[in-house]
Coordinates of C-alpha atoms in Angstrom, one line a residue:
M304 CA -14.2 -26.5 -14.5
P305 CA -15.9 -29.8 -13.3
S306 CA -18.6 -28.9 -11.0
A307 CA -19.8 -32.6 -10.7
S308 CA -18.8 -34.1 -7.4
S309 CA -16.8 -37.2 -6.9
A310 CA -18.5 -39.9 -4.9
A311 CA -20.1 -39.1 -1.2
R312 CA -17.3 -40.2 0.5
P313 CA -16.5 -38.6 4.0
G314 CA -13.5 -36.3 4.1
R315 CA -14.0 -35.1 0.6
V316 CA -15.2 -32.5 -1.0
R317 CA -18.9 -33.1 -2.4
A318 CA -19.4 -30.5 -5.0
V319 CA -17.7 -27.3 -6.6
R320 CA -19.7 -24.8 -7.9
P321 CA -18.9 -21.7 -9.7
V322 CA -19.5 -18.1 -7.8
G323 CA -18.9 -15.9 -10.8
T324 CA -15.6 -16.6 -12.6
R325 CA -13.1 -16.3 -10.2
T326 CA -14.4 -17.6 -7.4
V327 CA -15.6 -21.1 -6.5
L328 CA -17.7 -22.7 -3.4
A329 CA -16.7 -25.9 -2.3
V330 CA -19.5 -28.2 -0.6
V331 CA -18.9 -30.3 2.3
S332 CA -20.4 -32.8 4.9
G333 CA -20.0 -30.6 7.9
T334 CA -18.5 -28.5 10.1
Q335 CA -15.7 -30.9 10.8
D336 CA -14.8 -30.9 6.9
V337 CA -15.3 -27.1 6.7
L338 CA -12.3 -27.0 9.6
A339 CA -10.4 -29.6 7.7
L340 CA -10.7 -28.2 4.5
Q341 CA -9.6 -24.3 5.9
A342 CA -7.2 -25.5 7.2
A343 CA -5.5 -27.2 5.0
L344 CA -6.4 -24.2 2.1
L345 CA -4.5 -22.2 4.7
E346 CA -1.1 -24.4 5.5
S347 CA -0.6 -25.4 2.0
P348 CA -2.7 -22.7 -0.5
L349 CA -3.1 -24.1 -4.2
P350 CA -1.7 -21.9 -7.2
G351 CA -3.5 -19.0 -7.4
Q352 CA -5.7 -18.8 -4.7
Q353 CA -6.0 -15.5 -3.1
D354 CA -8.5 -15.6 -0.2
V355 CA -10.1 -18.5 1.9
L356 CA -13.6 -18.2 3.3
A357 CA -15.1 -21.0 5.4
A358 CA -19.2 -21.0 6.3
A359 CA -21.4 -23.8 7.9
E360 CA -21.3 -26.3 4.8
T361 CA -19.1 -24.5 2.4
V362 CA -15.3 -23.1 1.8
M363 CA -15.2 -20.3 -0.8
V364 CA -12.1 -19.7 -2.8
R365 CA -11.0 -16.9 -4.7
A366 CA -8.5 -17.2 -7.3
E367 CA -6.4 -14.9 -9.4
S368 CA -8.1 -15.5 -12.8
P369 CA -10.6 -17.9 -14.3
A370 CA -8.1 -20.1 -15.4
A371 CA -6.3 -20.5 -11.7
A372 CA -9.9 -21.1 -10.8
R373 CA -10.9 -23.8 -13.0
R374 CA -7.6 -25.4 -11.6
I375 CA -8.5 -24.4 -7.9
G376 CA -11.8 -26.4 -8.5
Q377 CA -10.7 -29.7 -9.9
A378 CA -7.8 -30.0 -7.2
L379 CA -10.3 -29.5 -4.3
L380 CA -12.6 -32.2 -5.3
E381 CA -9.3 -34.4 -5.3
L382 CA -8.5 -33.7 -1.7
D383 CA -8.4 -35.8 1.0
L384 CA -10.2 -34.3 4.1
T385 CA -10.2 -37.6 6.4
A386 CA -7.3 -36.7 8.7
P387 CA -8.6 -34.5 11.6
A388 CA -8.0 -30.6 10.7
E389 CA -5.1 -29.2 13.5
Q390 CA -6.7 -26.1 15.3
A391 CA -3.6 -23.4 15.1
G392 CA -5.3 -20.8 17.2
G393 CA -4.7 -21.2 21.1
L394 CA -7.4 -21.1 23.2
V395 CA -9.6 -17.3 24.6
V396 CA -11.2 -17.2 27.9
I397 CA -14.2 -14.8 27.7
D398 CA -15.5 -13.7 30.8
T399 CA -19.5 -13.6 30.7
V400 CA -22.0 -12.6 33.1
Y401 CA -25.5 -15.0 31.9
D402 CA -28.0 -12.5 32.6
G403 CA -29.1 -12.2 29.0
E404 CA -32.8 -11.2 28.2
D405 CA -33.3 -14.7 26.4
L406 CA -32.0 -16.8 28.9
A407 CA -35.3 -18.2 30.3
E408 CA -36.7 -18.7 27.2
V409 CA -33.2 -20.6 25.9
G410 CA -33.2 -22.9 28.8
Q411 CA -37.4 -23.9 27.9
L412 CA -36.1 -24.5 24.5
T413 CA -33.6 -26.8 25.3
G414 CA -35.6 -28.1 28.4
L415 CA -32.2 -27.6 30.6
G416 CA -33.4 -24.5 32.5
A417 CA -31.6 -21.4 33.1
D418 CA -28.8 -22.7 35.0
G419 CA -28.7 -25.9 32.9
V420 CA -28.0 -23.4 30.0
V421 CA -25.2 -21.7 31.7
A422 CA -23.6 -24.9 32.5
A423 CA -23.9 -26.1 29.2
H424 CA -22.3 -23.2 27.5
T425 CA -19.4 -22.8 29.7
G426 CA -18.9 -26.6 30.1
Q427 CA -17.3 -27.3 26.5
V428 CA -14.8 -25.5 24.4
W429 CA -16.2 -23.6 21.6
T430 CA -13.7 -23.4 17.9
V431 CA -14.9 -20.4 15.8
A432 CA -15.6 -22.1 12.6
F433 CA -15.9 -18.9 10.4
A434 CA -16.3 -15.4 10.3
G435 CA -19.0 -13.1 9.0
F436 CA -21.9 -10.6 9.8
A437 CA -19.4 -8.2 11.1
P438 CA -15.8 -7.8 11.5
G439 CA -14.6 -10.2 14.9
F440 CA -18.3 -11.9 14.6
G441 CA -17.1 -15.6 14.7
Y442 CA -19.2 -18.6 14.3
M443 CA -18.4 -20.7 17.2
V444 CA -19.6 -24.7 17.1
G445 CA -19.4 -26.6 20.3
E446 CA -18.6 -30.0 21.4
N447 CA -22.7 -31.1 21.4
Q448 CA -25.8 -29.9 20.2
A449 CA -27.2 -29.5 24.1
L450 CA -27.8 -25.7 22.9
E451 CA -28.9 -25.9 19.1
V452 CA -31.8 -23.0 19.6
P453 CA -33.8 -21.3 16.6
R454 CA -33.4 -17.3 15.9
R455 CA -35.8 -14.9 17.2
S456 CA -39.2 -15.0 15.2
S457 CA -38.3 -11.4 15.1
P458 CA -34.6 -10.1 15.2
R459 CA -34.1 -6.6 17.7
T460 CA -33.3 -3.9 16.1
A461 CA -30.0 -2.9 18.6
V462 CA -28.4 -6.1 20.6
P463 CA -25.9 -4.2 22.8
A464 CA -21.8 -4.9 21.9
G465 CA -20.6 -7.6 24.1
S466 CA -23.7 -10.0 24.2
V467 CA -23.1 -13.1 23.9
A468 CA -25.8 -15.3 21.8
L469 CA -26.6 -18.6 20.4
A470 CA -28.8 -19.3 17.3
G471 CA -28.6 -23.3 15.9
N472 CA -25.6 -24.9 16.5
Y473 CA -23.6 -21.8 17.0
S474 CA -22.6 -19.3 19.6
A475 CA -21.1 -15.9 19.3
V476 CA -20.2 -12.5 20.9
Y477 CA -21.6 -9.7 19.1
P478 CA -18.6 -7.1 18.7
R479 CA -20.3 -4.0 18.1
K480 CA -23.6 -2.7 18.6
S481 CA -25.9 -3.6 15.7
P482 CA -29.2 -5.6 14.9
G483 CA -29.6 -9.0 15.1
G484 CA -31.9 -11.7 15.6
W485 CA -30.0 -14.6 17.8
Q486 CA -30.9 -15.4 21.2
L487 CA -29.2 -13.5 23.9
I488 CA -27.8 -15.5 27.1
G489 CA -25.2 -13.4 28.4
R490 CA -22.6 -10.3 28.3
T491 CA -19.0 -10.1 28.4
G492 CA -16.2 -7.0 28.6
A493 CA -14.2 -8.7 26.2
K494 CA -13.2 -6.7 23.2
M495 CA -13.8 -9.2 20.2
W496 CA -12.5 -6.7 17.4
D497 CA -9.8 -4.2 18.3
L498 CA -7.4 -2.1 15.6
D499 CA -4.9 -1.0 18.3
R500 CA -3.9 -5.0 18.3
P501 CA -1.7 -6.5 15.8
E502 CA -4.7 -9.0 15.6
P503 CA -7.7 -7.1 15.8
A504 CA -10.0 -10.2 16.3
L505 CA -9.8 -11.4 19.5
A506 CA -10.9 -14.9 18.3
S507 CA -10.7 -15.7 14.7
P508 CA -11.1 -18.9 12.8
G509 CA -9.8 -21.6 14.3
H510 CA -9.4 -20.2 17.6
R511 CA -10.7 -22.5 20.3
V512 CA -13.0 -20.2 22.8
Q513 CA -14.0 -21.1 26.7
F514 CA -16.5 -19.2 28.4
R515 CA -16.5 -18.7 32.3
A516 CA -18.9 -17.5 34.2
V517 CA -18.0 -14.4 36.6
R518 CA -20.7 -12.4 38.5
D519 CA -19.8 -9.3 37.0
V520 CA -17.5 -7.8 33.8
V521 CA -15.5 -5.0 33.1
T522 CA -18.3 -2.7 31.4
L523 CA -16.8 -1.2 28.1
N524 CA -17.1 2.4 28.2
P525 CA -19.2 4.0 25.6
E526 CA -16.3 6.3 25.1
S527 CA -13.6 4.1 24.3
S528 CA -15.6 1.3 22.4
D529 CA -15.0 0.2 19.0
E530 CA -16.9 2.3 17.5
A531 CA -15.4 5.5 19.5
T532 CA -12.1 4.3 19.0
Q533 CA -12.5 4.0 15.1
E534 CA -13.9 7.2 15.3
S535 CA -11.0 8.7 16.7
R536 CA -8.6 7.4 14.0
Q537 CA -10.6 8.5 11.4
A538 CA -8.7 10.0 8.5
G539 CA -11.5 12.9 8.0
G540 CA -11.3 15.6 11.2
Q541 CA -9.8 18.7 9.7
Q542 CA -8.4 18.9 13.5
A543 CA -6.3 15.7 12.5
F544 CA -4.2 18.1 10.1
P545 CA -2.2 21.0 10.5
A546 CA -3.5 24.1 8.8
T547 CA -0.3 24.2 6.5
T548 CA -0.6 20.6 5.4
S549 CA -0.5 20.7 1.4
G550 CA -3.8 18.8 0.1
L551 CA -7.2 19.7 -0.4
R552 CA -10.1 21.1 1.4
I553 CA -13.6 20.2 1.5
L554 CA -15.7 22.8 0.6
S555 CA -19.0 20.8 0.0
P556 CA -19.2 16.8 -0.3
G557 CA -21.8 16.8 -2.6
I558 CA -24.2 14.4 -2.0
H559 CA -21.6 10.9 -0.8
S560 CA -18.2 11.3 -1.0
L561 CA -15.5 8.8 0.2
I562 CA -11.9 8.0 0.5
E563 CA -11.3 4.9 -1.5
D564 CA -8.4 2.7 -2.6
L565 CA -8.3 -0.8 -4.2
G566 CA -8.9 -2.2 -0.9
R567 CA -8.0 -4.2 1.6
Q568 CA -7.9 -8.1 0.3
G569 CA -7.4 -11.2 2.2
H570 CA -9.4 -10.4 5.6
S571 CA -12.6 -12.5 4.7
A572 CA -11.6 -14.8 7.8
L573 CA -12.2 -11.4 9.9
G574 CA -15.5 -10.8 8.5
V575 CA -13.7 -7.8 6.4
S576 CA -14.8 -7.4 2.9
A577 CA -12.6 -6.0 0.3
A578 CA -14.5 -2.4 -0.1
G579 CA -12.5 -0.1 -2.5
A580 CA -13.3 1.4 -5.2
L581 CA -16.7 0.6 -7.2
D582 CA -15.3 1.6 -10.5
R583 CA -11.8 0.1 -10.1
A584 CA -10.9 1.1 -13.9
S585 CA -11.5 4.7 -13.2
L586 CA -9.4 5.2 -10.2
R587 CA -6.8 3.2 -11.8
R588 CA -7.4 5.6 -14.8
A589 CA -7.2 9.3 -12.3
N590 CA -4.1 8.2 -10.8
R591 CA -2.6 6.9 -13.6
L592 CA -2.9 10.4 -15.4
V593 CA -1.8 12.4 -12.1
G594 CA 1.4 9.5 -11.7
N595 CA 0.2 7.7 -9.0
A596 CA 0.3 4.5 -8.0
P597 CA -2.6 2.5 -8.9
S598 CA -3.5 1.7 -5.8
A599 CA -3.4 5.2 -4.2
A600 CA -6.2 6.6 -2.2
A601 CA -8.8 9.0 -4.2
I602 CA -11.9 10.5 -3.9
E603 CA -15.0 8.7 -4.9
T604 CA -17.9 11.0 -5.4
V605 CA -21.7 10.4 -7.0
A606 CA -23.9 12.6 -8.8
G607 CA -21.8 15.7 -8.6
G608 CA -22.2 18.5 -6.1
L609 CA -18.6 17.8 -4.8
K610 CA -16.6 21.4 -3.9
I611 CA -13.1 21.1 -3.2
Q612 CA -10.2 24.0 -2.7
A613 CA -6.6 23.4 -3.0
V614 CA -3.9 24.0 -0.1
G615 CA -0.8 24.5 -2.1
D616 CA -0.7 24.2 -5.5
Q617 CA -1.8 20.3 -7.0
V618 CA -2.1 18.3 -9.8
L619 CA -5.4 16.4 -10.6
A620 CA -7.2 14.2 -12.8
V621 CA -11.3 13.4 -12.6
T622 CA -12.7 10.4 -14.4
G623 CA -15.5 7.9 -14.1
A624 CA -19.0 9.9 -14.8
P625 CA -18.7 12.5 -17.5
S626 CA -19.7 16.1 -16.4
A627 CA -18.9 19.5 -16.6
H628 CA -15.9 20.5 -14.0
N629 CA -15.6 24.0 -13.0
V630 CA -12.7 25.7 -11.6
V631 CA -12.6 28.9 -10.3
T632 CA -10.1 31.2 -9.3
P633 CA -10.9 33.5 -6.5
S634 CA -10.4 37.5 -6.9
A635 CA -7.6 39.8 -4.2
S636 CA -9.1 40.1 -1.5
P637 CA -11.3 42.8 -1.1
D638 CA -9.1 45.3 0.9
E639 CA -6.7 45.2 -1.9
E640 CA -9.3 46.9 -4.0
T641 CA -8.0 46.1 -7.0
G642 CA -11.5 45.4 -8.8
T643 CA -11.1 42.0 -10.3
E644 CA -13.3 39.2 -10.5
D645 CA -13.4 35.5 -9.7
R646 CA -11.9 34.1 -12.8
Q647 CA -13.7 30.8 -14.2
R648 CA -12.6 27.9 -16.4
T649 CA -13.4 24.1 -17.3
V650 CA -10.8 21.1 -17.3
P651 CA -11.5 18.2 -19.1
V652 CA -12.2 14.6 -18.5
A653 CA -9.3 11.9 -18.0
A654 CA -7.1 14.8 -18.3
P655 CA -4.5 16.0 -15.7
F656 CA -4.8 19.5 -14.9
A657 CA -3.2 22.1 -12.5
L658 CA -5.3 23.3 -9.2
L659 CA -3.2 26.1 -8.0
D660 CA -3.3 27.3 -4.5
G661 CA -6.8 28.7 -3.0
E662 CA -8.8 27.8 -6.5
I663 CA -11.7 25.9 -6.3
L664 CA -13.0 22.6 -8.4
T665 CA -16.4 22.2 -8.4
I666 CA -17.9 18.5 -10.1
G667 CA -20.9 18.9 -12.2
V668 CA -23.8 16.8 -12.5
P669 CA -23.2 13.6 -15.0
D670 CA -24.3 13.5 -18.2
A671 CA -23.9 9.5 -17.9
G672 CA -22.8 7.2 -15.2
F673 CA -23.2 7.8 -11.5
R674 CA -19.4 8.2 -10.0
S675 CA -16.7 10.2 -10.7
Y676 CA -12.9 9.3 -9.1
V677 CA -10.9 12.6 -8.2
A678 CA -7.0 11.9 -8.2
V679 CA -4.4 14.4 -6.5
R680 CA -0.5 13.7 -6.9
G681 CA 0.7 11.9 -4.3
G682 CA -2.8 10.4 -3.6
I683 CA -4.6 11.0 0.1
D684 CA -2.6 11.1 2.6
V685 CA -4.9 9.1 5.2
P686 CA -4.3 6.5 8.0
E687 CA -4.2 3.2 6.8
V688 CA -6.6 0.5 8.0
L689 CA -5.5 -3.4 7.5
G690 CA -3.6 -2.1 4.5
S691 CA -5.8 0.0 2.5
R692 CA -7.1 3.6 3.1
S693 CA -10.7 2.8 1.8
T694 CA -14.3 3.5 3.2
D695 CA -16.1 0.2 4.1
T696 CA -19.6 1.9 4.8
M697 CA -20.9 -1.4 5.6
S698 CA -18.5 -2.6 9.0
G699 CA -17.0 1.2 9.9
I700 CA -14.0 0.2 8.7
G701 CA -11.9 3.4 7.3
P702 CA -12.3 7.3 6.9
K703 CA -16.0 8.6 7.5
P704 CA -17.4 9.8 4.6
L705 CA -16.3 13.6 3.6
A706 CA -17.8 16.6 5.6
A707 CA -17.6 20.4 4.8
G708 CA -13.9 22.1 6.6
Q709 CA -12.0 19.1 6.2
L710 CA -8.5 18.9 5.1
L711 CA -7.1 16.2 3.1
P712 CA -3.5 16.2 2.8
S713 CA -1.6 15.1 -0.4
G714 CA 1.2 12.3 0.1
G715 CA 3.7 10.3 -1.3
A716 CA 2.4 7.8 -3.6
A717 CA 3.5 9.2 -6.9
E718 CA 5.8 6.9 -8.7
S719 CA 6.2 8.4 -12.0
G720 CA 8.3 11.7 -12.4
V721 CA 5.5 12.7 -15.1
V722 CA 1.8 13.1 -15.9
G723 CA -0.1 10.8 -18.1
S724 CA -1.5 12.1 -21.6
P725 CA -5.4 12.4 -21.5
E726 CA -7.1 9.3 -21.9
I727 CA -10.6 8.5 -23.9
Q728 CA -12.7 6.5 -21.1
P729 CA -15.2 4.3 -22.0
D730 CA -19.4 4.7 -22.4
Y731 CA -21.3 5.2 -19.3
P732 CA -25.2 4.1 -18.7
S733 CA -27.4 7.1 -19.6
S734 CA -30.9 6.3 -20.1
G735 CA -30.6 2.9 -22.2
I736 CA -30.4 -0.4 -20.8
T737 CA -27.3 -1.4 -19.3
V738 CA -26.9 -5.4 -20.2
L739 CA -24.7 -7.2 -17.2
D740 CA -23.0 -10.8 -18.4
I741 CA -23.9 -13.4 -15.3
V742 CA -22.7 -16.8 -14.5
P743 CA -25.5 -18.9 -13.2
G744 CA -25.3 -19.9 -9.7
P745 CA -24.0 -20.7 -6.9
R746 CA -27.6 -21.7 -5.8
A747 CA -29.6 -21.5 -9.2
D748 CA -31.2 -24.5 -8.3
W749 CA -33.1 -22.8 -5.6
F750 CA -35.1 -21.8 -8.7
D751 CA -37.1 -23.2 -12.0
Q752 CA -35.7 -22.1 -15.5
A753 CA -39.0 -20.0 -15.6
A754 CA -37.1 -18.0 -12.5
L755 CA -33.9 -17.7 -14.2
D756 CA -35.7 -17.2 -17.7
S757 CA -37.6 -14.2 -16.1
L758 CA -34.2 -13.1 -14.3
C759 CA -32.8 -12.3 -17.8
A760 CA -35.8 -11.6 -19.8
Q761 CA -37.2 -8.1 -18.0
D762 CA -35.6 -4.9 -17.0
W763 CA -35.0 -4.2 -13.4
T764 CA -34.5 -0.8 -12.0
V765 CA -32.0 0.4 -9.7
K766 CA -34.0 1.8 -6.4
P767 CA -33.2 5.0 -4.0
E768 CA -32.1 2.4 -1.5
S769 CA -29.5 1.3 -3.2
N770 CA -25.8 2.0 -1.9
R771 CA -22.1 0.8 -1.9
V772 CA -23.1 -2.4 0.1
G773 CA -25.5 -3.6 -2.6
M774 CA -28.0 -2.5 -5.5
R775 CA -32.1 -3.0 -4.8
L776 CA -33.6 -3.8 -8.2
Q777 CA -37.3 -3.2 -8.7
G778 CA -39.6 -5.8 -11.3
T779 CA -41.1 -8.7 -11.7
P780 CA -40.4 -10.8 -8.1
L781 CA -39.0 -14.1 -9.0
E782 CA -40.3 -17.5 -7.0
R783 CA -38.2 -20.2 -5.5
S784 CA -38.6 -23.3 -6.6
R785 CA -37.8 -25.1 -2.7
T786 CA -38.5 -23.8 0.6
G787 CA -36.5 -23.6 3.9
E788 CA -33.5 -21.5 4.6
L789 CA -29.7 -21.3 3.0
P790 CA -26.9 -21.6 5.3
S791 CA -24.6 -19.1 5.5
E792 CA -22.1 -18.9 2.9
G793 CA -19.7 -16.9 1.3
T794 CA -20.4 -14.1 -1.2
V795 CA -18.7 -11.9 -3.3
A796 CA -18.9 -8.9 -5.1
G797 CA -21.2 -9.2 -8.3
A798 CA -23.8 -11.7 -6.5
I799 CA -27.1 -11.6 -7.3
Q800 CA -28.8 -12.4 -3.8
M801 CA -32.8 -13.4 -3.8
P802 CA -34.4 -12.3 -0.1
P803 CA -37.8 -14.2 0.1
E804 CA -40.1 -11.1 -1.5
G805 CA -38.4 -12.2 -4.8
L806 CA -36.4 -8.7 -5.7
P807 CA -33.0 -9.0 -6.6
V808 CA -30.0 -7.6 -4.6
L809 CA -26.5 -7.2 -6.5
F810 CA -23.9 -6.8 -4.1
L811 CA -21.0 -4.7 -4.5
A812 CA -17.7 -3.9 -3.0
D813 CA -18.8 -3.3 0.9
H814 CA -21.1 -6.5 1.1
P815 CA -21.5 -8.5 4.1
I816 CA -18.9 -11.4 3.4
T817 CA -21.3 -14.5 4.1
G818 CA -25.6 -14.6 3.5
G819 CA -27.9 -16.8 4.2
Y820 CA -30.0 -15.8 0.9
P821 CA -29.5 -18.1 -2.2
V822 CA -27.4 -16.5 -4.8
I823 CA -29.4 -16.9 -8.6
G824 CA -26.0 -15.4 -10.5
V825 CA -23.3 -13.5 -10.1
V826 CA -22.0 -10.5 -12.5
V827 CA -19.1 -11.8 -14.2
D828 CA -15.7 -9.8 -12.8
H829 CA -14.3 -7.8 -15.3
Q830 CA -18.6 -6.1 -15.7
L831 CA -18.4 -4.7 -11.9
D832 CA -16.8 -1.3 -12.6
L833 CA -19.7 -0.6 -15.3
A834 CA -22.1 -2.2 -12.9
A835 CA -21.4 0.9 -10.1
Q836 CA -21.7 3.5 -12.5
V837 CA -25.6 2.4 -13.1
P838 CA -27.5 5.4 -11.6
I839 CA -30.7 5.2 -9.2
G840 CA -33.3 5.0 -11.4
G841 CA -31.1 3.3 -14.1
R842 CA -32.3 0.2 -16.1
I843 CA -30.3 -3.4 -15.8
R844 CA -30.7 -6.6 -17.7
F845 CA -29.2 -9.6 -16.8
R846 CA -27.5 -12.1 -19.6
I847 CA -26.0 -15.8 -19.5
A848 CA -22.4 -14.8 -20.1
P849 CA -21.5 -16.4 -23.3
N850 CA -18.3 -18.3 -23.8
T851 CA -18.2 -19.6 -20.2
D852 CA -17.7 -23.0 -19.0
F853 CA -20.4 -22.1 -16.0
T854 CA -23.6 -23.1 -16.8
R855 CA -26.9 -24.2 -14.9
T856 CA -26.6 -27.6 -16.4
D857 CA -23.4 -28.1 -14.2
V858 CA -24.6 -27.0 -11.2
T859 CA -27.7 -29.4 -11.3
R860 CA -26.1 -32.2 -12.2
T861 CA -23.7 -31.7 -8.7
D862 CA -27.2 -32.1 -6.9
S863 CA -28.5 -34.9 -8.8
T864 CA -25.1 -36.6 -8.5
K865 CA -25.6 -35.7 -4.7
K866 CA -29.1 -37.2 -4.6
S867 CA -27.8 -40.6 -5.9
E868 CA -24.9 -41.2 -3.6

């Protein structure tokens, strides 16, 4: 695919950079071109286009295949963005009390004083350019630069929901309580994210926003906040299902067990990542074995210890990390005095089996790999959120982590009248080194050749702080070859992000959709399942993907071309 840019002209894509094998990053000249390109792609999608994510100076396009990504990359370079972008979103008015902790400091930084800041903030129309950080968090650009201020030197550990803030050239409203480093100038009672609305985000990309100063606002009741509302709809609590429901009762969730399907695609513009099973092939295999649709919801569990009991007769399959799976059939109740004992048996991996009413299945500690998937015929029938039953651990969307005593009903996701035949699973990582192929970039040019060589020459160890958001890796730190900060841009699962400390973070399914640290490379899409099975303490070695059209030379040539324009 093309990676060199065309001549620098206003209203054109300046460069196209590969982001792994199925995604490209279009680099443009500024916010107006970002908005224009985003509008053009949403109005007239390119063949094979799956998702579009705008950011500060880039637009990321996800394709259905590597071939489609190459075609999209070529088409992006030919698009004419000179026409003003037509904003499809309406005007959203946000009532704001301007009493933020940083209001006086922002007045000093801008030279406007506190009253001048309020006048400047309310006296212009803001446009939501892109979303990121959290669902409902929209990066809004104004009509002038009067309120350009830096982020705080020390981020707050908790910013209240509804805080109105400034950073750089952007304004935003924090949709939920979270850490944050923006300058706080006010607060609003507007609910920026509400899953009960047809459009959950109050202001999504393309919307115009007018802030209106008021003396007081209706404050969100903590009991009805986004988090509380979300908690009330979780598919987890046993109280949500009648005692007669047929399904699986959680006796012990093990270390960490979640409900996952193949994820919620196409919601990047809302700040929502796909989430879903980390080992997609294992989820599909488990569903296939019990006769479910490939995307049916199942249990993802790590490192063994999950113990479940059948409520009604069930058909199950366990795939992923191989281990001993034991089934106990409880003896008759003591008052019958039959003298019988509990009966035990083992069930095979990657094969369907019956779990009769009252029987208990225990997932053992894996001999290799890290994650196991338990599918039940009919699928786990919990409410969908944005078209998926998956738990997103970063945003809090979807069911809560499984807890003891919880009852999961089985549903109607079976699509076959018969179960599948036992299958052979691939080899899973154990004590050896797992080699993952990567495509350099999109920001490999932030590192010299020595750093890229070091990335691929050493073994990286998976740290205990790793989770579904990302795998934190330990090794010899890499140094950047340039200073400064990278404007936030879209990220993907498999991206190897490099914080200032120089230790990689390999993004997994629950990753933030935008990030401000340079991505030195991206694991090829078909090896993400393998990456998800590397256990804590496991070792990873990166290798430049063979037989790929994407090379470090292409990325460097793009930048050289830009500098000479």
